[in-house]
XYZ file of C-alpha atoms in Angstrom:
493
model
C -52.778 -19.251 -207.912
C -49.737 -17.265 -209.096
C -47.679 -20.304 -210.136
C -47.574 -19.650 -213.895
C -46.840 -15.930 -213.402
C -44.142 -16.765 -210.855
C -42.541 -19.232 -213.295
C -42.518 -16.714 -216.133
C -41.098 -13.893 -214.017
C -38.589 -16.269 -212.452
C -37.244 -17.138 -215.906
C -36.927 -13.459 -216.843
C -35.096 -12.540 -213.645
C -32.832 -15.597 -213.759
C -31.522 -14.371 -217.102
C -31.071 -10.840 -215.759
C -29.095 -11.911 -212.688
C -26.856 -14.247 -214.720
C -25.864 -11.510 -217.179
C -23.861 -9.481 -214.682
C -23.647 -6.052 -216.321
C -26.911 -4.768 -217.803
C -27.573 -2.243 -220.533
C -30.783 -0.250 -220.799
C -31.753 -2.412 -223.797
C -31.404 -5.537 -221.635
C -33.768 -4.040 -219.069
C -36.299 -2.925 -221.701
C -36.270 -6.406 -223.298
C -36.874 -8.001 -219.897
C -39.699 -5.579 -219.160
C -41.422 -6.503 -222.431
C -41.371 -10.118 -221.263
C -42.751 -9.035 -217.894
C -45.653 -7.277 -219.639
C -46.443 -10.402 -221.669
C -46.319 -12.486 -218.467
C -48.756 -10.115 -216.730
C -51.169 -10.153 -219.671
C -51.054 -13.955 -219.826
C -51.863 -13.978 -216.102
C -55.078 -12.075 -216.958
C -53.952 -8.706 -215.612
C -55.865 -5.960 -217.385
C -53.988 -4.221 -220.207
C -53.984 -0.679 -218.702
C -52.693 -2.020 -215.366
C -49.956 -4.116 -217.007
C -48.900 -1.236 -219.271
C -48.753 1.265 -216.407
C -46.841 -1.166 -214.175
C -44.170 -1.904 -216.803
C -43.835 1.802 -217.598
C -43.119 2.675 -213.943
C -40.651 -0.191 -213.482
C -38.812 0.617 -216.723
C -38.445 4.286 -215.740
C -36.824 3.316 -212.430
C -34.773 0.374 -213.727
C -33.067 2.041 -216.708
C -31.189 4.677 -214.731
C -27.415 4.584 -214.326
C -27.795 3.871 -210.591
C -29.258 0.472 -211.498
C -27.515 -0.581 -214.717
C -24.062 0.378 -213.395
C -24.549 -0.979 -209.876
C -22.687 -4.018 -208.519
C -25.808 -6.237 -208.667
C -28.035 -4.740 -211.375
C -30.220 -7.863 -211.742
C -31.047 -7.876 -208.038
C -31.768 -4.154 -208.162
C -34.298 -4.681 -210.959
C -36.000 -7.472 -208.971
C -36.253 -5.157 -205.951
C -37.841 -2.429 -208.086
C -40.361 -4.931 -209.496
C -41.131 -6.142 -205.955
C -41.673 -2.612 -204.669
C -43.916 -1.705 -207.613
C -45.938 -4.899 -207.153
C -46.496 -3.945 -203.517
C -47.544 -0.444 -204.597
C -49.955 -1.840 -207.192
C -51.539 -4.248 -204.676
C -51.684 -1.803 -201.746
C -52.634 1.426 -203.514
C -51.833 4.889 -202.220
C -53.559 4.514 -198.849
C -52.500 0.952 -198.009
C -54.978 -1.508 -196.486
C -56.755 -0.140 -193.396
C -57.993 -2.500 -190.641
C -61.647 -3.510 -190.430
C -63.831 -0.907 -188.721
C -65.218 -2.930 -185.820
C -64.432 -0.491 -183.017
C -67.949 0.835 -182.322
C -70.112 -2.085 -181.114
C -72.269 -3.510 -182.392
C -70.489 -2.948 -185.720
C -72.417 -4.231 -188.759
C -70.507 -5.908 -191.591
C -72.470 -6.439 -194.812
C -71.348 -9.318 -197.051
C -72.349 -8.969 -200.726
C -71.574 -10.748 -203.981
C -72.879 -13.058 -206.669
C -74.212 -16.538 -206.011
C -71.567 -19.272 -205.887
C -68.671 -16.979 -204.991
C -68.247 -18.385 -201.482
C -70.038 -15.620 -199.591
C -71.519 -17.758 -196.782
C -68.279 -19.658 -196.132
C -66.271 -16.421 -196.159
C -68.719 -14.864 -193.680
C -68.064 -17.736 -191.268
C -64.301 -17.580 -191.826
C -64.158 -13.860 -191.026
C -66.414 -14.370 -187.982
C -64.079 -17.080 -186.709
C -61.070 -14.825 -187.248
C -62.703 -11.898 -185.402
C -63.609 -14.198 -182.520
C -60.291 -16.039 -182.152
C -57.750 -13.384 -183.141
C -59.469 -10.187 -182.007
C -61.563 -11.531 -179.127
C -64.818 -10.161 -180.560
C -68.315 -11.463 -179.806
C -69.839 -12.049 -183.225
C -73.399 -12.670 -184.393
C -74.068 -13.970 -187.910
C -77.353 -13.656 -189.776
C -78.338 -15.051 -193.164
C -80.488 -12.785 -195.334
C -80.633 -15.287 -198.189
C -84.308 -16.265 -198.415
C -83.983 -17.550 -201.993
C -81.299 -20.246 -202.039
C -82.501 -23.521 -200.489
C -80.935 -24.238 -197.067
C -78.774 -21.086 -197.186
C -79.819 -20.079 -193.669
C -79.284 -23.612 -192.356
C -75.814 -23.666 -193.921
C -74.768 -20.556 -191.993
C -76.243 -21.989 -188.773
C -74.222 -25.216 -189.241
C -71.022 -23.255 -189.890
C -71.727 -21.144 -186.811
C -71.973 -24.301 -184.715
C -68.667 -25.553 -186.113
C -66.750 -22.373 -185.228
C -68.611 -21.513 -182.011
C -70.205 -18.301 -183.310
C -73.863 -17.427 -182.637
C -76.327 -17.168 -185.508
C -79.628 -15.327 -185.600
C -82.589 -17.725 -185.126
C -84.396 -18.462 -188.393
C -87.912 -17.028 -188.736
C -89.571 -18.319 -191.942
C -91.261 -15.793 -194.206
C -89.331 -12.683 -193.205
C -87.945 -10.308 -195.824
C -84.161 -9.677 -195.911
C -84.481 -6.088 -194.641
C -86.594 -7.298 -191.684
C -84.013 -9.976 -190.847
C -81.297 -7.311 -190.939
C -83.247 -5.084 -188.537
C -83.828 -8.049 -186.203
C -80.094 -8.849 -186.278
C -79.308 -5.218 -185.425
C -81.651 -5.332 -182.415
C -80.371 -8.727 -181.254
C -76.736 -7.589 -181.544
C -77.446 -4.511 -179.421
C -79.401 -6.369 -176.738
C -77.015 -9.346 -176.668
C -73.854 -7.319 -176.168
C -72.220 -8.386 -179.434
C -69.222 -6.494 -180.809
C -69.916 -7.324 -184.453
C -72.865 -8.636 -186.432
C -72.380 -9.972 -189.939
C -75.127 -10.005 -192.559
C -74.817 -12.616 -195.303
C -76.957 -11.291 -198.181
C -78.440 -13.256 -201.068
C -76.648 -13.456 -204.410
C -77.662 -13.946 -208.019
C -76.037 -15.668 -210.962
C -75.597 -12.219 -212.471
C -76.110 -8.617 -211.395
C -79.728 -7.478 -211.740
C -81.900 -4.674 -210.401
C -83.730 -6.914 -207.896
C -80.440 -7.927 -206.282
C -79.189 -4.358 -206.093
C -82.463 -3.021 -204.680
C -82.432 -5.692 -201.969
C -78.831 -4.949 -200.988
C -79.494 -1.188 -201.030
C -82.475 -1.582 -198.666
C -80.420 -3.632 -196.207
C -77.554 -1.142 -196.474
C -79.893 1.749 -195.634
C -81.441 -0.146 -192.718
C -78.195 -0.995 -190.855
C -75.652 1.535 -192.245
C -72.770 -1.001 -192.211
C -69.312 -0.049 -191.021
C -67.911 -2.336 -193.708
C -69.415 -3.625 -196.949
C -67.260 -6.542 -198.103
C -67.634 -7.891 -201.621
C -66.872 -11.594 -202.021
C -65.736 -12.585 -205.523
C -64.380 -15.803 -206.976
C -60.696 -15.334 -207.816
C -60.976 -17.906 -210.618
C -63.292 -15.671 -212.657
C -60.423 -13.400 -213.718
C -61.310 -9.948 -215.027
C -65.032 -10.656 -214.535
C -64.323 -10.344 -210.801
C -63.025 -6.809 -211.373
C -66.139 -5.893 -213.375
C -68.386 -7.280 -210.600
C -66.510 -5.186 -208.039
C -66.994 -2.031 -210.120
C -70.744 -2.726 -210.484
C -71.347 -3.334 -206.774
C -69.277 -0.331 -205.778
C -71.221 1.925 -208.125
C -74.601 0.700 -206.809
C -74.100 0.170 -203.047
C -70.556 1.265 -202.188
C -67.915 -1.338 -201.327
C -65.258 -0.836 -198.633
C -63.217 -3.957 -199.320
C -62.923 -7.143 -201.363
C -62.523 -10.788 -200.342
C -61.126 -13.069 -203.055
C -62.004 -16.754 -202.755
C -60.431 -19.874 -204.290
C -56.986 -18.315 -204.335
C -55.581 -21.813 -203.774
C -56.901 -22.850 -207.195
C -55.120 -22.945 -210.541
C -56.406 -19.619 -211.824
C -53.988 -17.090 -213.240
C -54.245 -14.498 -210.458
C -54.836 -11.481 -212.689
C -57.955 -10.457 -210.744
C -55.960 -9.979 -207.559
C -53.308 -7.926 -209.338
C -55.849 -5.762 -211.166
C -58.475 -5.364 -208.434
C -56.899 -2.556 -206.402
C -55.579 -0.637 -209.387
C -58.891 -0.708 -211.300
C -61.455 -0.382 -208.487
C -59.448 1.522 -205.875
C -60.879 -0.861 -203.243
C -58.519 -2.753 -200.909
C -58.406 -6.538 -200.962
C -58.991 -7.454 -197.310
C -58.866 -11.247 -197.273
C -58.108 -14.177 -199.551
C -59.644 -17.625 -199.187
C -57.053 -20.374 -199.661
C -59.136 -23.489 -199.017
C -62.466 -24.868 -197.827
C -61.595 -25.235 -194.134
C -62.658 -22.542 -191.678
C -59.052 -21.545 -190.949
C -58.178 -21.237 -194.658
C -58.407 -17.445 -194.731
C -55.474 -15.051 -194.900
C -55.246 -11.303 -194.549
C -54.168 -9.835 -197.859
C -50.646 -8.546 -197.314
C -49.239 -6.901 -200.479
C -45.564 -7.366 -199.587
C -46.056 -11.048 -198.823
C -48.085 -11.672 -201.982
C -45.404 -9.878 -204.023
C -42.772 -12.063 -202.370
C -44.647 -15.220 -203.327
C -45.071 -14.068 -206.922
C -41.344 -13.362 -207.228
C -40.372 -16.694 -205.608
C -39.167 -15.100 -202.365
C -41.437 -17.279 -200.239
C -43.528 -16.103 -197.314
C -41.632 -16.696 -194.096
C -44.201 -14.727 -192.056
C -47.036 -17.048 -193.096
C -44.864 -20.056 -192.249
C -44.089 -18.737 -188.765
C -47.745 -17.812 -188.195
C -48.830 -21.331 -189.145
C -46.225 -22.791 -186.796
C -47.474 -20.586 -183.959
C -51.060 -21.713 -184.608
C -50.307 -25.451 -184.469
C -47.703 -25.369 -181.671
C -48.988 -25.065 -178.123
C -46.506 -23.059 -176.043
C -46.355 -25.543 -173.133
C -45.975 -28.548 -175.437
C -43.304 -26.709 -177.398
C -41.294 -25.954 -174.266
C -41.522 -29.573 -173.077
C -40.412 -30.766 -176.495
C -37.464 -28.352 -176.536
C -36.250 -29.594 -173.131
C -36.364 -33.192 -174.367
C -34.495 -32.353 -177.552
C -31.812 -30.445 -175.638
C -31.170 -33.608 -173.612
C -30.797 -35.603 -176.814
C -34.126 -37.396 -176.359
C -35.991 -37.979 -179.618
C -38.372 -40.936 -179.740
C -40.697 -42.184 -182.449
C -43.529 -40.365 -180.646
C -41.569 -37.119 -181.073
C -41.093 -37.883 -184.768
C -44.817 -38.575 -185.159
C -45.568 -35.221 -183.502
C -43.307 -33.472 -186.012
C -44.982 -35.235 -188.945
C -48.479 -34.343 -187.687
C -47.452 -30.683 -187.318
C -46.180 -30.700 -190.891
C -49.581 -31.979 -192.048
C -51.353 -29.219 -190.111
C -49.065 -26.607 -191.663
C -50.038 -27.605 -195.200
C -47.800 -30.603 -195.827
C -44.452 -30.570 -197.587
C -45.654 -28.682 -200.655
C -47.416 -26.013 -198.593
C -44.412 -25.444 -196.325
C -41.849 -25.412 -199.111
C -43.951 -22.941 -201.083
C -43.548 -20.444 -198.225
C -39.796 -20.931 -197.805
C -37.527 -18.510 -199.651
C -35.978 -20.107 -202.711
C -37.709 -23.466 -202.220
C -40.445 -23.149 -204.839
C -38.349 -24.813 -207.545
C -37.444 -27.715 -205.274
C -41.143 -28.291 -204.556
C -41.738 -28.651 -208.300
C -38.791 -31.027 -208.629
C -40.303 -33.148 -205.864
C -43.631 -33.239 -207.666
C -42.007 -34.294 -210.939
C -40.113 -37.023 -209.096
C -43.396 -38.397 -207.770
C -42.992 -37.189 -204.173
C -46.125 -36.074 -202.356
C -47.699 -35.755 -198.925
C -48.755 -39.413 -198.848
C -45.189 -39.941 -197.578
C -46.215 -38.355 -194.272
C -49.296 -40.584 -193.965
C -47.255 -43.737 -194.586
C -44.606 -42.732 -192.067
C -47.280 -42.046 -189.438
C -48.938 -45.405 -190.238
C -45.652 -47.219 -189.573
C -45.190 -45.460 -186.225
C -48.803 -46.285 -185.272
C -48.053 -49.979 -185.933
C -45.344 -50.003 -183.240
C -45.873 -50.855 -179.573
C -45.293 -48.237 -176.862
C -41.913 -49.792 -176.017
C -40.845 -49.821 -179.666
C -41.763 -46.153 -180.109
C -39.805 -45.186 -177.011
C -36.808 -47.339 -177.960
C -36.487 -47.999 -181.733
C -33.273 -49.978 -181.064
C -35.553 -52.903 -180.132
C -36.614 -53.317 -183.753
C -35.071 -56.476 -185.135
C -36.118 -58.438 -188.251
C -39.227 -60.158 -186.850
C -40.556 -56.945 -185.281
C -39.912 -55.020 -188.479
C -41.925 -57.539 -190.515
C -44.844 -57.274 -188.075
C -44.824 -53.463 -188.108
C -44.575 -53.206 -191.903
C -47.379 -55.743 -192.347
C -49.571 -53.862 -189.846
C -49.132 -50.655 -191.863
C -49.578 -52.416 -195.220
C -46.088 -51.342 -196.302
C -42.682 -52.868 -197.048
C -39.856 -53.457 -194.559
C -37.618 -51.324 -196.780
C -39.888 -48.335 -196.072
C -39.620 -48.965 -192.332
C -35.826 -49.059 -192.668
C -35.964 -45.665 -194.381
C -38.046 -44.308 -191.492
C -35.605 -45.652 -188.902
C -32.663 -44.175 -190.789
C -34.405 -40.797 -190.891
C -35.158 -41.033 -187.161
C -31.484 -41.664 -186.351
C -30.398 -38.715 -188.485
C -32.934 -36.395 -186.845
C -32.025 -37.586 -183.344
C -28.345 -36.852 -184.032
C -29.221 -33.440 -185.490
C -31.424 -32.501 -182.513
C -28.639 -33.479 -180.111
C -26.080 -31.303 -181.927
C -28.477 -28.359 -182.199
C -29.415 -28.663 -178.517
C -25.780 -28.456 -177.424
C -25.032 -25.402 -179.546
C -28.131 -23.451 -178.507
C -29.255 -23.384 -182.138
C -32.405 -25.363 -181.342
C -33.527 -22.849 -178.731
C -33.190 -19.999 -181.224
C -35.101 -21.850 -183.938
C -37.913 -22.848 -181.580
C -37.975 -19.327 -180.165
C -38.563 -17.870 -183.594
C -41.384 -20.291 -184.326
C -43.098 -19.613 -181.004
C -42.212 -15.947 -180.512
C -39.902 -16.825 -177.605
C -36.255 -16.245 -176.718
C -36.382 -12.561 -177.533
C -37.318 -13.044 -181.188
C -39.608 -10.271 -182.538
C -43.164 -10.856 -183.673
C -42.828 -11.660 -187.434
C -45.788 -9.450 -188.281
C -43.841 -6.493 -186.841
C -40.549 -7.272 -188.611
C -39.345 -5.153 -191.519
C -38.081 -6.610 -194.800
C -34.439 -6.764 -193.674
C -35.375 -8.610 -190.472
C -37.565 -11.050 -192.394
C -34.740 -11.807 -194.818
C -32.380 -12.403 -191.889
C -34.944 -14.734 -190.277
C -35.294 -16.590 -193.571
C -31.501 -16.892 -193.834
C -31.246 -18.347 -190.335
C -34.063 -20.802 -190.962
C -32.492 -21.784 -194.260
C -29.297 -22.744 -192.433
C -31.073 -25.498 -190.501
C -30.379 -28.602 -192.572
C -32.862 -31.403 -192.186
C -32.087 -34.963 -193.258
C -33.641 -36.460 -196.328
C -33.095 -33.739 -198.925
C -30.364 -31.213 -199.663
C -30.646 -27.451 -199.609
C -31.736 -25.622 -196.461
C -34.825 -26.446 -194.434
C -36.627 -29.393 -195.893
C -39.359 -31.565 -194.511
C -38.045 -34.441 -192.404
C -38.697 -37.132 -194.963
C -36.336 -39.995 -195.664
C -37.129 -40.191 -199.327
C -35.840 -43.513 -200.664
C -38.670 -46.052 -200.661
C -41.127 -43.458 -199.332
C -40.616 -41.217 -202.272
C -42.955 -42.562 -204.942
C -46.606 -41.772 -205.296
C -48.916 -44.751 -204.939
């Protein structure tokens, strides 16, 4: 979402850091470019102007321009001001779901992703917070809207209110309130109907439901691709029914991101969640410092560690670590690593969250490298017998031809995979002996005395990123990289 803005700001700051000494004119020139970059990213003019004014005031003092690393100091000021702009004065409070059954009202225009976001938040409350959640659809206008929520509820294991044809939205809301109280639910979520545009009928309906249940939270769902229109929608809903938070959807798209940057400053309402995909787990809490880090190309090491913790089972991780420490690394182990990479968003997704790796991800894309590499490597491993996976040394010419043919690939690609496996096996053996592997695995799983990444301050996060960046993986230069032997695997098909 923020790719174009990140590129523009990255170019500005690259020039600043290369200059060494900075004059106030240098800083002011750079800040003019920053303002243009923000405006091109669809940030509203008053927000962009105010942001640049605050940064310029802090960055033109003698303490910055005459410091040892003035360019880095300016970047830090921009980062801090971005966080301030995204978080607001009061920060982002947690959802108010502490007085069961707590009603959460979901509002927004039609097509913004309201129903899917309702299910995503319900899943998050259930799995992360241990809440019993009931969902109810109040959308009596859109065909199959109620059935859609019921299907999503079945997928995520969350109860939905039984459908009673002919009921009005306010009556459904009252029935959900009663059911939540009698059923011992902690939270009940009401998915209201939307319209293609704001009208009086929509607002009256939402106001009636609001009065009937008195929600603890009223979350507005808006499409992040709509730019400044999303901000205008938020202002309208807040004026009519009162909004306590915003959920931005499609933040994995190619929009310019200006809505996210303007939303808090213009509306005063916190952004609670961002949708980053269609899957039920593709929802992230909006963390201003992490978003600012992504925009400025600093990566998001917390999100990477959280994803690793989600896909790694503790027992399986410990068994794997013991094998690696003994120098055991079979093709089955390699397949497990490749599958975990897929679950964590593939090579592009992982590299986008690693500090300083954004540019390399773009270089890979230009070179024709993509996540189909992982699929082809897994296909080759699947074509092997159990004995061949356990002992790749068995693979001679005739076996290699059979395996490559079974995967629909070339023998040269299998040779690349075997070379990568040998390199990784050697690396795991060395890391296991030095205790480095245990530390790395501990950080990913929250073991070995490593702190919870969500509780780490900026200095600790940077140190964690530095340590992770020191783990060289075969296949590509420059810090942590996906375990991909590029060669013949490298081209898109």
